[in-house]
Amino acid sequence: QVQLQESGPGLVKPSGTLSLTCAVSGGSISSSNWWSWVRQPPGKGLEWIGEIYHSGSTNYNPSLKSRVTISVDKSKNQFSLKLSSVTAADTAVYYCAREIIVVVPAAYINWFDPWGQGTLVTVSS
Amino acid sequence: SSELTQDPAVSVALGQTVRITCQGDSLRSYYASWYQQKPGQAPVLVIYGKNNRPSGIPDRFSGSSSGNTASLTITGAQAEDEADYYCNSRDSSGNHPLYVFGTGTKVTVL
């Protein structure tokens, strides 16, 4: 059973770079899945940040694209998130999740499962 | 990008049925998936595709879709179903695909 675990600094200074890693266990990051980052500001809803395939292909939320880099390290079975030029608005719980996609005739079906437990990152001086 | 709109809050009496809706243009093209989130916990997938439940999700949870609206129904709500619920779907309205989450619905079981 695949499990995900986020790790990284819980406090980042304004204008700095947020860096998080998601370790994948119980399965290979090179399987036919995409791997995503999702965040949730305190008391607010979920926001999809971006995704990566084991080949290194990425897709990003256009609202964050200029500041986001997602990378994969197949040797360590993990993927990472970097968010630059952070402000207080980037304070959130950051989750990593596996995305499963099934394409059948006339249907595109995707879902996120499982999710990591999440890690709170606070942007403050 | 598209938006997915949900009612902010709904309440349901213990053992009764509640329907949570999610509206958005992307739902005309893509299925929604649904996530349950309890305070301090990560989201948990409860419904995906046309009406599929992951292993371990009770059969009182079901999904449906019509036009630009996806629905999650809890038939015989239990106290442990009290949580926030989010829908999600793919949106390819821009140059690159992205995924959008709904605004979330807080379900209170009375």
XYZ file of N, CA, C and O in Angstrom, chain A residues 36 38 40 44-48 51 59-62 65 95 99 101 106-113 115-118, chain B residues 29-33 35 37 40-45 48-50 54 86 88-90 96-103:
232
model
N 1.350 14.768 -7.230
C 0.906 16.155 -7.119
C 1.220 16.791 -5.773
O 1.439 16.103 -4.777
N -0.608 19.784 -3.296
C -1.839 20.535 -3.024
C -1.619 21.300 -1.725
O -0.972 20.787 -0.819
N -3.311 24.099 1.420
C -4.532 24.567 2.076
C -4.176 25.627 3.113
O -3.692 25.309 4.202
N -9.028 27.623 5.076
C -9.508 27.807 3.703
C -9.535 26.484 2.943
O -9.306 25.420 3.513
N -9.842 26.565 1.651
C -9.996 25.378 0.839
C -8.700 24.882 0.219
O -7.613 25.421 0.471
N -8.832 23.850 -0.601
C -7.685 23.197 -1.230
C -7.331 23.865 -2.556
O -8.213 24.294 -3.310
N -6.038 23.938 -2.833
C -5.543 24.515 -4.085
C -4.506 23.571 -4.683
O -3.506 23.250 -4.041
N -4.740 23.134 -5.926
C -3.779 22.295 -6.623
C -2.606 23.138 -7.082
O -2.792 24.198 -7.694
N 1.993 19.042 -10.689
C 2.202 17.603 -10.731
C 3.430 17.260 -11.552
O 3.897 18.068 -12.371
N 3.210 19.722 -14.903
C 2.115 20.655 -15.162
C 1.947 21.481 -13.897
O 1.995 20.939 -12.793
N 1.738 22.788 -14.076
C 1.621 23.669 -12.923
C 0.326 24.479 -12.993
O -0.191 24.783 -14.069
N -0.165 24.864 -11.814
C -1.274 25.799 -11.735
C -0.786 27.136 -12.312
O 0.216 27.686 -11.850
N -1.492 27.647 -13.310
C -1.043 28.903 -13.930
C -0.859 30.048 -12.938
O 0.000 30.914 -13.142
N 2.646 29.290 -11.517
C 3.643 28.724 -12.426
C 4.984 29.448 -12.414
O 6.044 28.824 -12.495
N 0.271 19.412 1.062
C 0.068 17.975 0.944
C 0.680 17.469 -0.363
O 0.617 18.149 -1.395
N -1.691 10.860 -7.997
C -2.818 11.049 -8.887
C -2.922 9.854 -9.816
O -1.958 9.470 -10.469
N -4.869 8.293 -13.095
C -5.632 8.699 -14.277
C -6.005 7.453 -15.070
O -5.162 6.602 -15.345
N -14.384 7.950 -24.386
C -15.326 9.007 -24.014
C -15.261 9.373 -22.537
O -16.190 9.997 -22.012
N -14.182 9.020 -21.853
C -14.115 9.394 -20.433
C -12.677 9.528 -19.961
O -11.823 8.712 -20.302
N -12.448 10.573 -19.203
C -11.169 10.812 -18.546
C -11.475 10.839 -17.050
O -12.249 11.668 -16.588
N -10.888 9.917 -16.331
C -11.205 9.786 -14.910
C -9.920 9.949 -14.123
O -8.930 9.265 -14.396
N -9.908 10.876 -13.183
C -8.722 11.034 -12.352
C -9.111 11.211 -10.897
O -10.221 11.661 -10.597
N -8.221 10.837 -10.013
C -8.444 11.036 -8.588
C -7.121 11.067 -7.848
O -6.100 10.623 -8.375
N -7.131 11.642 -6.653
C -5.954 11.777 -5.816
C -6.075 10.822 -4.623
O -6.945 10.977 -3.788
N -5.178 9.842 -4.580
C -5.209 8.863 -3.497
C -3.963 8.003 -3.561
O -3.649 7.470 -4.628
N -3.041 10.494 0.091
C -2.450 11.783 0.413
C -1.455 11.608 1.556
O -1.600 10.714 2.376
N -0.463 12.476 1.577
C 0.394 12.523 2.750
C -0.362 13.182 3.896
O -1.465 13.701 3.716
N 0.224 13.161 5.076
C -0.439 13.734 6.252
C -0.454 15.251 6.232
O -1.235 15.879 6.947
N 0.398 15.844 5.405
C 0.458 17.295 5.304
C 1.486 17.887 6.245
O 1.775 17.330 7.305
N -17.397 17.955 -19.030
C -16.414 17.166 -19.769
C -15.702 16.129 -18.919
O -15.229 15.117 -19.449
N -15.573 16.393 -17.647
C -14.781 15.523 -16.779
C -15.565 15.117 -15.538
O -16.351 15.882 -15.001
N -15.280 13.902 -15.079
C -15.874 13.436 -13.836
C -15.274 14.183 -12.646
O -14.131 14.604 -12.672
N -16.085 14.304 -11.607
C -15.584 14.833 -10.349
C -15.097 13.698 -9.462
O -15.562 12.557 -9.572
N -14.147 14.017 -8.598
C -13.821 13.137 -7.485
C -14.155 13.911 -6.216
O -14.201 15.145 -6.222
N -13.707 14.333 -1.840
C -12.796 14.125 -0.725
C -13.455 14.570 0.573
O -14.114 15.611 0.629
N -12.687 15.637 4.475
C -11.603 16.125 5.314
C -12.127 16.455 6.701
O -12.970 17.337 6.856
N -7.927 18.825 11.110
C -6.557 18.422 11.394
C -6.068 17.212 10.624
O -4.968 16.718 10.901
N -6.866 16.736 9.685
C -6.482 15.549 8.924
C -6.372 15.855 7.432
O -6.888 16.852 6.940
N -5.676 14.975 6.751
C -5.568 15.098 5.297
C -6.883 14.683 4.637
O -7.651 13.901 5.205
N -7.134 15.190 3.445
C -8.325 14.741 2.704
C -8.252 13.248 2.415
O -7.166 12.676 2.247
N -9.423 12.638 2.335
C -9.560 11.218 2.023
C -10.516 11.071 0.847
O -11.609 11.638 0.852
N -10.112 10.318 -0.147
C -10.954 10.078 -1.315
C -12.169 9.251 -0.924
O -12.025 8.210 -0.272
N -14.930 8.513 -6.856
C -14.238 8.906 -8.080
C -14.940 8.295 -9.283
O -15.670 7.304 -9.170
N -14.732 8.932 -10.437
C -15.352 8.435 -11.651
C -16.867 8.571 -11.625
O -17.424 9.445 -10.974
N -17.527 7.681 -12.343
C -18.977 7.759 -12.445
C -19.625 7.600 -11.072
O -20.513 8.343 -10.686
N -13.559 3.911 -3.123
C -12.334 3.174 -2.773
C -12.648 2.142 -1.692
O -13.650 2.241 -0.980
N -14.910 18.188 -0.384
C -14.435 18.931 -1.551
C -14.590 18.094 -2.815
O -14.267 16.902 -2.819
N -13.457 17.817 -6.971
C -12.285 18.142 -7.779
C -12.506 17.625 -9.189
O -13.119 16.566 -9.385
N -12.051 18.369 -10.166
C -12.067 17.842 -11.526
C -10.945 18.466 -12.335
O -10.344 19.467 -11.932
N -10.671 17.872 -13.461
C -9.704 18.405 -14.400
C -10.342 19.576 -15.123
O -11.540 19.612 -15.360
N -2.627 24.664 -20.688
C -2.185 23.410 -20.104
C -3.245 22.919 -19.135
O -3.937 23.706 -18.507
N -3.344 21.614 -18.964
C -4.350 21.097 -18.030
C -4.001 21.452 -16.596
O -2.854 21.569 -16.225
N -5.026 21.643 -15.818
C -4.848 21.826 -14.388
C -6.062 21.236 -13.694
O -7.021 20.841 -14.329
N -5.970 21.167 -12.411
C -7.033 20.578 -11.615
C -7.585 21.621 -10.678
O -6.856 22.439 -10.139
N -8.885 21.588 -10.497
C -9.570 22.577 -9.677
C -10.344 21.880 -8.572
O -11.033 20.886 -8.813
N -10.216 22.423 -7.358
C -11.009 21.935 -6.230
C -12.208 22.837 -6.024
O -12.147 24.052 -6.279
N -13.289 22.254 -5.556
C -14.455 23.031 -5.200
C -14.196 23.861 -3.957
O -13.182 23.694 -3.274
N -15.136 24.742 -3.673
C -14.998 25.669 -2.552
C -15.210 24.999 -1.202
O -14.886 25.577 -0.177
